[in-house]
GROMACS .gro file of C-alpha atoms in nm:
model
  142
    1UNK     CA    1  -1.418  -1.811  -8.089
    2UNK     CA    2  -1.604  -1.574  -8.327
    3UNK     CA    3  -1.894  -1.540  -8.034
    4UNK     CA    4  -1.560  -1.451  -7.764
    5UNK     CA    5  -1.500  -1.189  -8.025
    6UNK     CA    6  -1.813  -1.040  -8.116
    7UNK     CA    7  -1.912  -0.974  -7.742
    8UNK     CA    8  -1.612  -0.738  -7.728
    9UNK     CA    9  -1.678  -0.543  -7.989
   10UNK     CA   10  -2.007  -0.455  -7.911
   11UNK     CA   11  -2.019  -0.247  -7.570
   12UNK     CA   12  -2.216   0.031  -7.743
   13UNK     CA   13  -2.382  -0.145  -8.069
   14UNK     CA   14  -2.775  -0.221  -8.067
   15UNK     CA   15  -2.676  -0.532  -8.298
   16UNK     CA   16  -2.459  -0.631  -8.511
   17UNK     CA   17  -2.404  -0.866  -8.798
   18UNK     CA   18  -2.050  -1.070  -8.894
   19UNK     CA   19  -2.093  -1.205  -9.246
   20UNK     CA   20  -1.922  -1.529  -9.382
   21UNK     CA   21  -1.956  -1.648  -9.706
   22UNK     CA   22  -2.222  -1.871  -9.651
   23UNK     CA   23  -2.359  -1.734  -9.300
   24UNK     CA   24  -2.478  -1.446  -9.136
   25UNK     CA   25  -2.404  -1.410  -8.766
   26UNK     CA   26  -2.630  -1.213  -8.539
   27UNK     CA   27  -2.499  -1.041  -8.200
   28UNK     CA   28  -2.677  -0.783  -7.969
   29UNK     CA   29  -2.897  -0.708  -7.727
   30UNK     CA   30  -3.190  -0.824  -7.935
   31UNK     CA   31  -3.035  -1.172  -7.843
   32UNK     CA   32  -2.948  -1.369  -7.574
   33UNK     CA   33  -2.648  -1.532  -7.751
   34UNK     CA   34  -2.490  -1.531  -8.066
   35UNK     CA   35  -2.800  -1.626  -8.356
   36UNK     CA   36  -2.640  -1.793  -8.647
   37UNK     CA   37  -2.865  -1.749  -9.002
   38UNK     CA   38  -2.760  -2.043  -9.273
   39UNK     CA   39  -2.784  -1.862  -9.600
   40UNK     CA   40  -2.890  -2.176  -9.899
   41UNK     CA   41  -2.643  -2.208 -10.187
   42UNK     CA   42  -2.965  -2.044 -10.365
   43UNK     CA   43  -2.937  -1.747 -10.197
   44UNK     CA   44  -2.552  -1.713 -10.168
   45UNK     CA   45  -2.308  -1.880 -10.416
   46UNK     CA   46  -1.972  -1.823 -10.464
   47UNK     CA   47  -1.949  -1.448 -10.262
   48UNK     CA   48  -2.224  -1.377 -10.538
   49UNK     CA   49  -2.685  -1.291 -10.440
   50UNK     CA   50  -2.827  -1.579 -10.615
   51UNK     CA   51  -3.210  -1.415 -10.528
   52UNK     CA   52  -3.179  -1.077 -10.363
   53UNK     CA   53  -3.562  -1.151 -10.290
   54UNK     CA   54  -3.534  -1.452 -10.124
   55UNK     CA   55  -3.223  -1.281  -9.940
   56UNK     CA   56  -3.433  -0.997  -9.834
   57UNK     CA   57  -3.713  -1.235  -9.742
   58UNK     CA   58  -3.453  -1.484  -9.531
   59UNK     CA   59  -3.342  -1.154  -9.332
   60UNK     CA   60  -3.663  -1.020  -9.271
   61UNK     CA   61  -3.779  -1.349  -9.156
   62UNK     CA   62  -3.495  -1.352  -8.950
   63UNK     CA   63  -3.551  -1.032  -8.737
   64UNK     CA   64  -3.918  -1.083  -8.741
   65UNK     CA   65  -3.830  -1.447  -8.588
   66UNK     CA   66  -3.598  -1.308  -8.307
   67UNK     CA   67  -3.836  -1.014  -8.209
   68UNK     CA   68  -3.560  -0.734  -8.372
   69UNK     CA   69  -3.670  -0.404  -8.323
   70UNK     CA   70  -3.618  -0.090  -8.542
   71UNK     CA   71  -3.200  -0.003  -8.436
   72UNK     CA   72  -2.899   0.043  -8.572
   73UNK     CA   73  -2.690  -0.313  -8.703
   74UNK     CA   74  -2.332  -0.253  -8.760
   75UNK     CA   75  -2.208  -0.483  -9.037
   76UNK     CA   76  -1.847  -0.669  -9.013
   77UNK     CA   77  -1.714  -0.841  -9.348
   78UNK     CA   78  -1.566  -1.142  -9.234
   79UNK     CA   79  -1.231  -1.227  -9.456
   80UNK     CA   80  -1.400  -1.547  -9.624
   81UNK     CA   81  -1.576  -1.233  -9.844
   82UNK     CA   82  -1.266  -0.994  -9.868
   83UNK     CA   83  -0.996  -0.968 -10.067
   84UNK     CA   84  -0.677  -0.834  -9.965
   85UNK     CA   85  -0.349  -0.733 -10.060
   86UNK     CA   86  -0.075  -0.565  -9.887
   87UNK     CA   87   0.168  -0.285 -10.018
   88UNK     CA   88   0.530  -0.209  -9.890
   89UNK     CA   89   0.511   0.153  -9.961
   90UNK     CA   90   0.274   0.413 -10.121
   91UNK     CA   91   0.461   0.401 -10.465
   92UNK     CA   92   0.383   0.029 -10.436
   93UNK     CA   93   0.002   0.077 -10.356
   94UNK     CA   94  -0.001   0.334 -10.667
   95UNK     CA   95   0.132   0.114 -10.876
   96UNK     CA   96  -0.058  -0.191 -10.787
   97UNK     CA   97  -0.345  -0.076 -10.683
   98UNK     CA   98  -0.565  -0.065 -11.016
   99UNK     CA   99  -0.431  -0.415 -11.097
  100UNK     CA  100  -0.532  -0.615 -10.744
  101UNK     CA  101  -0.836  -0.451 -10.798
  102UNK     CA  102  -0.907  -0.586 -11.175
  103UNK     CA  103  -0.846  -0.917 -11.001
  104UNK     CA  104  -1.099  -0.925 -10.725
  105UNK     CA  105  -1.349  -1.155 -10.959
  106UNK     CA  106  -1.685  -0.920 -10.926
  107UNK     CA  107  -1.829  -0.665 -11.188
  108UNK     CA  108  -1.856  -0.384 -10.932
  109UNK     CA  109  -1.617  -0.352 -10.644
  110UNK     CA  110  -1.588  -0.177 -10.340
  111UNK     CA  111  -1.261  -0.138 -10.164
  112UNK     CA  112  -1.091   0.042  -9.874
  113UNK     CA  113  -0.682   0.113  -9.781
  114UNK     CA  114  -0.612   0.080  -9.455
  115UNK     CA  115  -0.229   0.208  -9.267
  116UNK     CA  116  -0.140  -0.005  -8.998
  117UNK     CA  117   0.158  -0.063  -8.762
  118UNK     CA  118   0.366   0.010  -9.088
  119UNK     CA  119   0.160  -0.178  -9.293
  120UNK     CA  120  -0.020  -0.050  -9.666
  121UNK     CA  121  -0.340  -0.285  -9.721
  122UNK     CA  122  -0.625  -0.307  -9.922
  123UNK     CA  123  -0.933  -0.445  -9.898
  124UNK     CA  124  -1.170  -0.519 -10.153
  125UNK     CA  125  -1.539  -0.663 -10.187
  126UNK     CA  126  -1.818  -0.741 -10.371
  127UNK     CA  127  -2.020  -0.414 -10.427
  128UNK     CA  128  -2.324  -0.540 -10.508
  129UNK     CA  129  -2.320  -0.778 -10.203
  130UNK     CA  130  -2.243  -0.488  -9.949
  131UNK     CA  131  -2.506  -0.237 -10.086
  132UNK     CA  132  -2.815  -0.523 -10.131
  133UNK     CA  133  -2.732  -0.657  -9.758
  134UNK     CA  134  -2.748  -0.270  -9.682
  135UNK     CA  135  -3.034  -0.232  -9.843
  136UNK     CA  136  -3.241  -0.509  -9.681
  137UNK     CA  137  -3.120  -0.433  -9.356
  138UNK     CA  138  -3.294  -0.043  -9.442
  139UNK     CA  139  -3.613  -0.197  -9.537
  140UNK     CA  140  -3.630  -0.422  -9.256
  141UNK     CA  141  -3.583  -0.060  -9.073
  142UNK     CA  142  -3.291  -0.165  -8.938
   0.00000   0.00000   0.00000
């Protein structure tokens, strides 16, 4: 199911990347199906970079593996590695806001509100996760 929605999403994307909490799934035209990437309870525990080294090195290997060439890899933050919370009405999201966000269990967090179909929801994640995988993916001159 995740491959059936990965291939529509990427008409115009080099490659992309879906992240689970314990995977990293690889889609584009670097490969001829959908590459799955384990990540070791080392690496990744508990939404948290065990060894951002041996997370770099894993990625690197990864793309050096499969023959990925310098391109642009959209990243997509599969819900296993979000939290979310949704808000009847603005007054709601100002009120609550600050508090679902002193809940999400990480020391820096990043987080986006989203309006749709009516709807008031946030969406928060680990920080430090987002901006090493960002990171790697730079130096791997991605």
């Amino acid at each position: 199911m995740e491959g059936d929605i990965l291939k529509g999403m990427t008409k115009n994307l080099q490659s992309m990347v879906y992240t689970t909490a314990s995977k990293l799934f690889w889609y584009g035209e670097h490969f001829s199906s959908l590459m799955q990437q384990v990540l070791p309870q080392d690496i990744i525990s508990d939404l948290e970079i065990m060894d951002p080294d041996k997370l770099a090195a894993a990625v690197r290997e990864f793309l050096l593996h499969n023959n990925v060439k310098e391109g642009e890899i959209t990243v997509i933050l599969s819900t296993e590695v979000t939290f979310e919370k949704e808000f009847i009405d603005d007054n709601a999201l100002k009120d609550g806001l600050a508090l679902f966000l002193e809940q999400v269990p990480f020391e820096k967090v990043a987080h986006r509100v989203y309006y749709v179909n009516k709807k008031i929801k946030a969406v928060a994640v680990n920080k430090e996760y987002c901006m090493a995988l960002r990171r790697i993916l730079i130096e791997a001159r991605c």
